Short mmCIF file of C-alpha atoms in Angstrom, two decimals:
data_model
loop_
_atom_site.label_atom_id
_atom_site.label_comp_id
_atom_site.label_asym_id
_atom_site.label_seq_id
_atom_site.Cartn_x
_atom_site.Cartn_y
_atom_site.Cartn_z
CA MET A 915 28.61 -5.32 8.79
CA HIS A 916 25.05 -4.03 8.69
CA GLY A 917 25.34 -3.49 4.94
CA GLN A 918 26.56 -7.09 4.45
CA VAL A 919 23.57 -8.45 6.38
CA THR A 920 21.22 -6.31 4.29
CA GLY A 921 22.84 -7.47 1.06
CA LEU A 922 22.59 -11.11 2.19
CA ALA A 923 18.90 -10.62 3.00
CA TYR A 924 18.25 -9.34 -0.53
CA ALA A 925 20.28 -12.20 -2.04
CA ILE A 926 18.15 -14.77 -0.18
CA TYR A 927 14.77 -13.03 -0.43
CA TYR A 928 14.45 -12.80 -4.22
CA PRO A 929 15.28 -16.46 -5.03
CA VAL A 930 12.80 -17.57 -2.33
CA LEU A 931 10.20 -15.20 -3.79
CA ALA A 932 10.74 -16.66 -7.26
CA ALA A 933 10.64 -20.23 -5.92
CA ILE A 934 7.23 -19.51 -4.36
CA GLY A 935 5.79 -17.11 -6.92
CA VAL A 936 6.38 -19.05 -10.13
CA PRO A 937 4.87 -22.42 -9.14
CA GLY A 938 2.21 -20.71 -7.03
CA ASN A 939 0.90 -18.62 -9.91
CA LEU A 940 1.19 -21.52 -12.37
CA VAL A 941 -0.89 -23.73 -10.05
CA THR A 942 -3.43 -20.91 -9.65
CA ILE A 943 -3.74 -20.47 -13.42
CA VAL A 944 -4.29 -24.21 -13.99
CA ILE A 945 -6.83 -24.63 -11.16
CA LEU A 946 -8.87 -21.54 -11.99
CA SER A 947 -8.82 -22.26 -15.74
CA ARG A 948 -10.52 -25.60 -15.09
CA GLY A 949 -13.56 -23.68 -13.81
CA ARG A 950 -14.32 -26.01 -10.91
CA CYS A 951 -13.94 -23.56 -8.02
CA GLY A 952 -17.57 -22.47 -7.86
CA LEU A 953 -16.77 -18.96 -9.11
CA SER A 954 -18.55 -17.19 -11.93
CA ARG A 955 -16.81 -17.08 -15.32
CA CYS A 956 -16.49 -13.32 -14.95
CA ILE A 957 -14.60 -13.57 -11.64
CA THR A 958 -12.55 -16.50 -12.95
CA ARG A 959 -11.34 -14.50 -15.94
CA TYR A 960 -10.19 -11.64 -13.76
CA LEU A 961 -8.42 -13.97 -11.33
CA VAL A 962 -6.68 -15.88 -14.14
CA GLY A 963 -5.62 -12.58 -15.74
CA MET A 964 -4.23 -11.39 -12.42
CA ALA A 965 -2.33 -14.66 -11.93
CA VAL A 966 -0.81 -14.47 -15.43
CA THR A 967 0.37 -10.89 -14.98
CA ASP A 968 1.65 -11.65 -11.47
CA LEU A 969 3.67 -14.51 -12.99
CA LEU A 970 5.09 -12.14 -15.61
CA VAL A 971 6.09 -9.69 -12.87
CA ILE A 972 7.94 -12.47 -11.02
CA ILE A 973 9.73 -13.53 -14.23
CA THR A 974 10.71 -10.03 -15.40
CA ALA A 975 11.21 -8.06 -12.18
CA VAL A 976 12.48 -10.81 -9.88
CA ILE A 977 14.23 -13.43 -12.03
CA LEU A 978 15.48 -11.44 -15.03
CA ASN A 979 16.19 -8.26 -13.07
CA ARG A 980 16.93 -8.78 -9.36
CA ILE A 981 18.31 -12.33 -9.33
CA SER A 982 20.31 -11.94 -12.55
CA VAL A 983 21.92 -8.72 -11.28
CA ILE A 984 22.77 -10.21 -7.87
CA TYR A 985 24.18 -13.55 -9.06
CA PHE A 986 25.14 -12.92 -12.72
CA PRO A 987 26.09 -9.21 -13.02
CA VAL A 988 28.05 -9.73 -16.26
CA LEU A 989 25.57 -11.44 -18.54
CA PHE A 990 23.96 -10.66 -21.89
CA LEU A 991 20.92 -9.49 -19.90
CA SER A 992 23.08 -6.56 -18.77
CA THR A 993 23.79 -5.29 -22.29
CA THR A 994 22.03 -1.98 -22.84
CA PRO A 995 19.47 -3.04 -25.51
CA VAL A 996 18.40 -6.10 -23.50
CA CYS A 997 18.49 -4.14 -20.23
CA SER A 998 16.25 -1.41 -21.71
CA LEU A 999 13.79 -3.98 -23.07
CA LYS A 1000 13.79 -5.78 -19.73
CA ILE A 1001 12.91 -2.57 -17.87
CA ALA A 1002 10.08 -1.77 -20.30
CA LEU A 1003 8.69 -5.30 -19.86
CA ILE A 1004 8.85 -4.93 -16.06
CA TYR A 1005 6.76 -1.75 -16.22
CA ILE A 1006 4.28 -3.37 -18.63
CA ALA A 1007 3.83 -6.45 -16.43
CA ARG A 1008 3.62 -4.40 -13.23
CA ASP A 1009 1.00 -1.98 -14.58
CA SER A 1010 -1.06 -4.84 -16.03
CA SER A 1011 -1.00 -6.66 -12.69
CA VAL A 1012 -1.94 -3.56 -10.68
CA TRP A 1013 -4.73 -2.38 -12.97
CA LEU A 1014 -6.25 -5.84 -13.30
CA THR A 1015 -6.48 -5.88 -9.50
CA VAL A 1016 -8.26 -2.52 -9.73
CA ALA A 1017 -10.51 -3.86 -12.51
CA PHE A 1018 -11.45 -6.85 -10.34
CA THR A 1019 -12.25 -4.46 -7.46
CA VAL A 1020 -14.44 -2.37 -9.79
CA ASP A 1021 -16.24 -5.51 -10.97
CA ARG A 1022 -16.99 -6.63 -7.41
CA PHE A 1023 -18.01 -3.09 -6.45
CA VAL A 1024 -20.54 -3.07 -9.28
CA ALA A 1025 -21.77 -6.56 -8.37
CA ILE A 1026 -22.28 -5.63 -4.71
CA CYS A 1027 -23.32 -1.98 -4.90
CA CYS A 1028 -24.84 -1.39 -8.36
CA GLN A 1029 -27.53 -4.00 -8.92
CA ASN A 1030 -28.97 -2.28 -11.99
CA LEU A 1031 -25.59 -2.29 -13.76
CA LYS A 1032 -24.54 -5.73 -12.55
CA ILE A 1033 -26.31 -7.76 -15.26
CA LYS A 1034 -24.72 -5.80 -18.10
CA TYR A 1035 -21.25 -5.22 -16.64
CA CYS A 1036 -20.41 -8.35 -14.64
CA THR A 1037 -20.13 -10.74 -17.60
CA LYS A 1038 -17.30 -12.85 -18.99
CA LYS A 1039 -17.38 -10.83 -22.24
CA THR A 1040 -16.89 -7.55 -20.38
CA ALA A 1041 -14.12 -9.14 -18.31
CA ALA A 1042 -12.32 -10.25 -21.48
CA VAL A 1043 -12.61 -6.75 -22.99
CA VAL A 1044 -11.36 -5.09 -19.78
CA ILE A 1045 -8.41 -7.49 -19.47
CA GLY A 1046 -7.41 -6.99 -23.10
CA THR A 1047 -7.75 -3.20 -22.80
CA VAL A 1048 -5.69 -3.04 -19.59
CA CYS A 1049 -2.85 -5.12 -21.06
CA GLY A 1050 -2.91 -3.22 -24.37
CA VAL A 1051 -2.85 0.20 -22.72
CA SER A 1052 -0.04 -0.95 -20.40
CA CYS A 1053 2.06 -1.97 -23.41
CA VAL A 1054 1.52 1.36 -25.20
CA LYS A 1055 2.01 3.46 -22.07
CA ASN A 1056 5.24 1.81 -20.94
CA PHE A 1057 7.03 1.13 -24.23
CA PRO A 1058 8.73 4.59 -24.10
CA TRP A 1059 10.77 3.32 -21.14
CA TYR A 1060 12.90 1.48 -23.69
CA PHE A 1061 14.21 4.84 -24.96
CA VAL A 1062 14.94 6.35 -21.52
CA TYR A 1063 18.29 4.63 -21.04
CA GLU A 1064 21.78 4.86 -22.52
CA PRO A 1065 24.91 2.71 -21.95
CA LEU A 1066 26.78 3.12 -18.69
CA TYR A 1067 29.91 1.61 -20.26
CA ILE A 1068 30.98 0.66 -23.78
CA ILE A 1069 33.52 -2.17 -23.75
CA ASN A 1070 34.92 -3.43 -27.06
CA GLY A 1071 32.03 -1.77 -28.84
CA VAL A 1072 29.40 -3.51 -26.66
CA PRO A 1073 27.09 -1.21 -24.61
CA TRP A 1074 26.65 -2.40 -21.03
CA TYR A 1075 24.05 -1.62 -18.34
CA CYS A 1076 21.37 1.07 -18.29
CA ASN A 1077 21.92 4.66 -17.28
CA ILE A 1078 19.10 7.21 -17.43
CA LYS A 1079 19.70 9.86 -20.06
CA LEU A 1080 20.17 13.43 -18.83
CA SER A 1081 17.44 14.54 -21.25
CA PHE A 1082 14.95 12.53 -19.17
CA TYR A 1083 15.35 15.12 -16.40
CA SER A 1084 15.45 18.23 -18.61
CA GLU A 1085 13.05 17.75 -21.53
CA ILE A 1086 9.42 18.66 -20.82
CA LEU A 1087 7.98 15.64 -22.69
CA TRP A 1088 9.97 13.21 -20.56
CA THR A 1089 9.01 15.11 -17.40
CA ALA A 1090 5.33 14.88 -18.37
CA PHE A 1091 5.73 11.19 -19.17
CA ASP A 1092 7.33 10.56 -15.77
CA TRP A 1093 4.53 12.38 -13.90
CA ILE A 1094 1.81 10.57 -15.87
CA ASP A 1095 3.51 7.25 -15.15
CA ARG A 1096 3.69 7.98 -11.40
CA ILE A 1097 0.09 9.18 -11.25
CA LEU A 1098 -1.22 6.11 -13.08
CA ASN A 1099 0.88 3.86 -10.86
CA PRO A 1100 0.96 3.85 -7.85
CA CYS A 1101 -1.18 6.90 -6.95
CA ALA A 1102 -4.40 6.34 -8.92
CA PRO A 1103 -4.70 2.54 -8.28
CA PHE A 1104 -3.99 2.96 -4.57
CA LEU A 1105 -6.56 5.76 -4.13
CA LEU A 1106 -9.15 3.91 -6.25
CA MET A 1107 -8.76 0.72 -4.20
CA VAL A 1108 -9.20 2.62 -0.93
CA ALA A 1109 -12.20 4.59 -2.26
CA LEU A 1110 -13.98 1.58 -3.78
CA ASN A 1111 -13.54 -0.52 -0.66
CA THR A 1112 -14.80 2.34 1.51
CA LEU A 1113 -17.92 2.68 -0.65
CA THR A 1114 -18.42 -1.08 -0.64
CA VAL A 1115 -18.25 -1.19 3.17
CA ARG A 1116 -20.84 1.61 3.41
CA ASN A 1117 -23.14 -0.27 1.03
CA ILE A 1118 -22.74 -3.50 3.00
CA LEU A 1119 -23.57 -1.80 6.29
CA ALA A 1120 -26.68 -0.23 4.73
CA ALA A 1121 -27.72 -3.59 3.22
CA ASN A 1122 -27.27 -5.37 6.54
CA LYS A 1123 -29.42 -2.76 8.27
CA SER A 1124 -32.17 -3.26 5.67
CA ARG A 1125 -31.86 -7.03 5.98
CA ARG A 1126 -32.35 -6.86 9.74
CA ARG A 1127 -35.52 -4.82 9.24
CA LEU A 1128 -36.84 -7.37 6.75
CA GLN A 1129 -36.08 -10.25 9.09
CA ALA A 1130 -37.84 -8.46 11.92
CA ARG A 1131 -40.97 -8.39 9.75
CA ASN A 1132 -40.49 -12.00 8.58
CA ILE A 1133 -40.45 -10.92 4.92
CA ARG A 1134 -38.38 -12.97 2.42
CA GLU A 1135 -36.13 -14.17 5.20
CA ASN A 1136 -34.86 -17.28 3.40
CA GLN A 1137 -34.19 -15.38 0.17
CA SER A 1138 -32.35 -12.62 2.03
CA ASP A 1139 -30.19 -15.17 3.80
CA SER A 1140 -29.16 -16.87 0.53
CA GLU A 1141 -28.40 -13.51 -1.06
CA MET A 1142 -26.33 -12.47 1.95
CA GLU A 1143 -24.37 -15.74 1.90
CA SER A 1144 -23.48 -15.23 -1.77
CA ARG A 1145 -22.48 -11.64 -1.13
CA ARG A 1146 -20.46 -12.69 1.92
CA LYS A 1147 -18.24 -14.95 -0.21
CA SER A 1148 -17.69 -12.20 -2.78
CA ILE A 1149 -16.92 -9.70 -0.03
CA ILE A 1150 -14.37 -11.97 1.65
CA LEU A 1151 -12.57 -12.58 -1.67
CA LEU A 1152 -12.66 -8.88 -2.56
CA PHE A 1153 -11.43 -7.58 0.78
CA THR A 1154 -8.63 -10.12 1.15
CA ILE A 1155 -7.27 -9.41 -2.35
CA SER A 1156 -7.64 -5.63 -2.26
CA GLY A 1157 -6.63 -5.40 1.42
CA SER A 1158 -3.47 -7.40 0.74
CA PHE A 1159 -2.68 -5.13 -2.22
CA ILE A 1160 -3.11 -1.96 -0.15
CA LEU A 1161 -0.99 -3.22 2.76
CA LEU A 1162 1.86 -4.54 0.61
CA TRP A 1163 1.99 -1.40 -1.56
CA MET A 1164 1.81 0.98 1.42
CA THR A 1165 5.59 1.23 1.97
CA TYR A 1166 6.22 1.75 -1.75
CA VAL A 1167 3.63 4.55 -1.90
CA VAL A 1168 4.99 6.23 1.26
CA ASN A 1169 8.52 6.20 -0.17
CA PHE A 1170 7.23 7.55 -3.50
CA LEU A 1171 5.40 10.43 -1.79
CA HIS A 1172 8.45 11.19 0.35
CA VAL A 1173 10.67 11.44 -2.74
CA ARG A 1174 8.19 13.60 -4.64
CA PHE A 1175 7.24 16.06 -1.91
CA THR A 1176 10.75 16.51 -0.51
CA ASN A 1177 12.30 16.95 -3.99
CA SER A 1178 14.84 14.26 -3.15
CA ASN A 1179 16.09 11.45 -5.36
CA TYR A 1180 15.74 7.71 -5.13
CA SER A 1181 18.65 6.06 -3.36
CA THR A 1182 21.14 4.39 -5.69
CA GLY A 1183 22.06 1.74 -3.16
CA SER A 1184 25.73 2.73 -3.00
CA THR A 1185 25.47 2.15 0.78
CA LEU A 1186 23.31 -0.83 1.70
CA SER A 1187 23.01 0.39 5.31
CA ASN A 1188 21.52 3.74 4.22
CA PRO A 1189 18.05 4.00 5.89
CA ARG A 1190 16.58 5.65 2.79
CA PHE A 1191 17.80 2.79 0.62
CA ILE A 1192 16.41 0.24 3.07
CA LEU A 1193 13.00 1.98 3.03
CA GLN A 1194 13.05 2.12 -0.77
CA GLU A 1195 14.09 -1.49 -1.20
CA SER A 1196 11.65 -2.68 1.47
CA GLY A 1197 8.87 -1.05 -0.55
CA ASN A 1198 10.04 -2.86 -3.68
CA MET A 1199 10.27 -6.17 -1.84
CA LEU A 1200 6.76 -5.91 -0.39
CA GLN A 1201 5.35 -4.70 -3.72
CA LEU A 1202 6.81 -7.77 -5.46
CA LEU A 1203 5.54 -9.99 -2.65
CA SER A 1204 2.01 -8.91 -3.59
CA CYS A 1205 2.42 -11.00 -6.75
CA CYS A 1206 2.68 -14.15 -4.63
CA THR A 1207 -0.10 -13.67 -2.09
CA ASN A 1208 -3.22 -14.30 -4.17
CA THR A 1209 -2.64 -18.07 -4.29
CA CYS A 1210 -2.62 -18.14 -0.47
CA ILE A 1211 -5.74 -15.96 -0.43
CA TYR A 1212 -7.64 -18.32 -2.74
CA ALA A 1213 -6.53 -21.32 -0.69
CA GLY A 1214 -7.58 -19.61 2.53
CA THR A 1215 -10.98 -18.32 1.39
CA GLN A 1216 -12.18 -20.78 -1.29
CA SER A 1217 -12.88 -24.35 -0.13
CA LYS A 1218 -13.26 -25.65 -3.71
CA PHE A 1219 -9.89 -24.16 -4.65
CA ARG A 1220 -8.33 -26.05 -1.74
CA GLU A 1221 -10.06 -29.22 -2.87
CA GLU A 1222 -8.77 -28.84 -6.44
CA PHE A 1223 -5.28 -28.13 -5.10
CA LYS A 1224 -5.34 -31.28 -2.97
CA ASN A 1225 -6.55 -33.32 -5.95
CA GLY A 1226 -3.70 -31.92 -7.99
CA LEU A 1227 -1.19 -33.01 -5.35
CA LYS A 1228 -2.73 -36.49 -5.15
CA TYR A 1229 -2.78 -37.04 -8.93
CA PRO A 1230 0.96 -37.82 -9.42
CA LEU A 1231 0.96 -39.95 -6.27
CA ASN A 1232 -2.00 -41.96 -7.59
CA LEU A 1233 -0.19 -42.44 -10.91
CA ILE A 1234 2.92 -43.72 -9.10
CA ILE A 1235 0.84 -46.13 -7.03
CA LYS A 1236 -1.04 -47.28 -10.15
CA PHE A 1237 2.18 -48.02 -12.06
CA ALA A 1238 3.72 -49.67 -9.00
CA LYS A 1239 0.86 -52.18 -8.90
CA LEU A 1240 1.33 -53.16 -12.55
#
């Protein structure tokens, strides 16, 4: 009974996630691309890049993988060549999404904490180069996943489903590839996000202390206040995005560390009521949820984003009213 409830929860969760994530990220891409949210072009490029890769994660990992397996288990998507390509695309999209979040955190860290480097680094050209590099490296790094799998069944000459080859566990090159993959995601991004946010907080506390001393002496008070207001908006956006990422990836990272340091294997899901499987799948669910939260963050922290969103909702209604009056 418990396993049936768990299976039902998964069957409901992923369609709801797709129904929220796809339109949410599409709306975010359109609104931010218009450049009317009061954000710099540098920040806008990072946020648009993050929204695009989040959308790709929803399409590949949620729709083509989770939903298709739950509702359409015997489909051409389950043939081995397509299944292998699908898995490689999931890893590419996931790594791009994660590392663009890290790149945005680095950009804001430089803008807040490294004033001398800010002018050269925090530009739309640098953002474009970083985004292109992250996506390119993710493609190269994760393409070998296509060759990790072999058919689970061969029916009438057609290979079905993906089963990890035994050589993946025995050959040293595959072992090295697996460790590099796990270090680059989730370990390195998670640790970098925590470290950068810690350093940013320390810098903010030091800056606030200096600002209070300046105000006490009545020196450049108005200028300090305007600078602090600008930094406050950047800090809120940074901490909500990176904080959401850290919280939603926490379960996934804990499960990963448990598997690695106890020399155990990932649960196959043969028993849906297995606590280890529930922990593992909960981590995956929260990790995928992180691809849907940024739209809510922008709406909650950026007044101009909310205004653009409201205008977008009013536009079709205004058209209907206009045509109705004709």
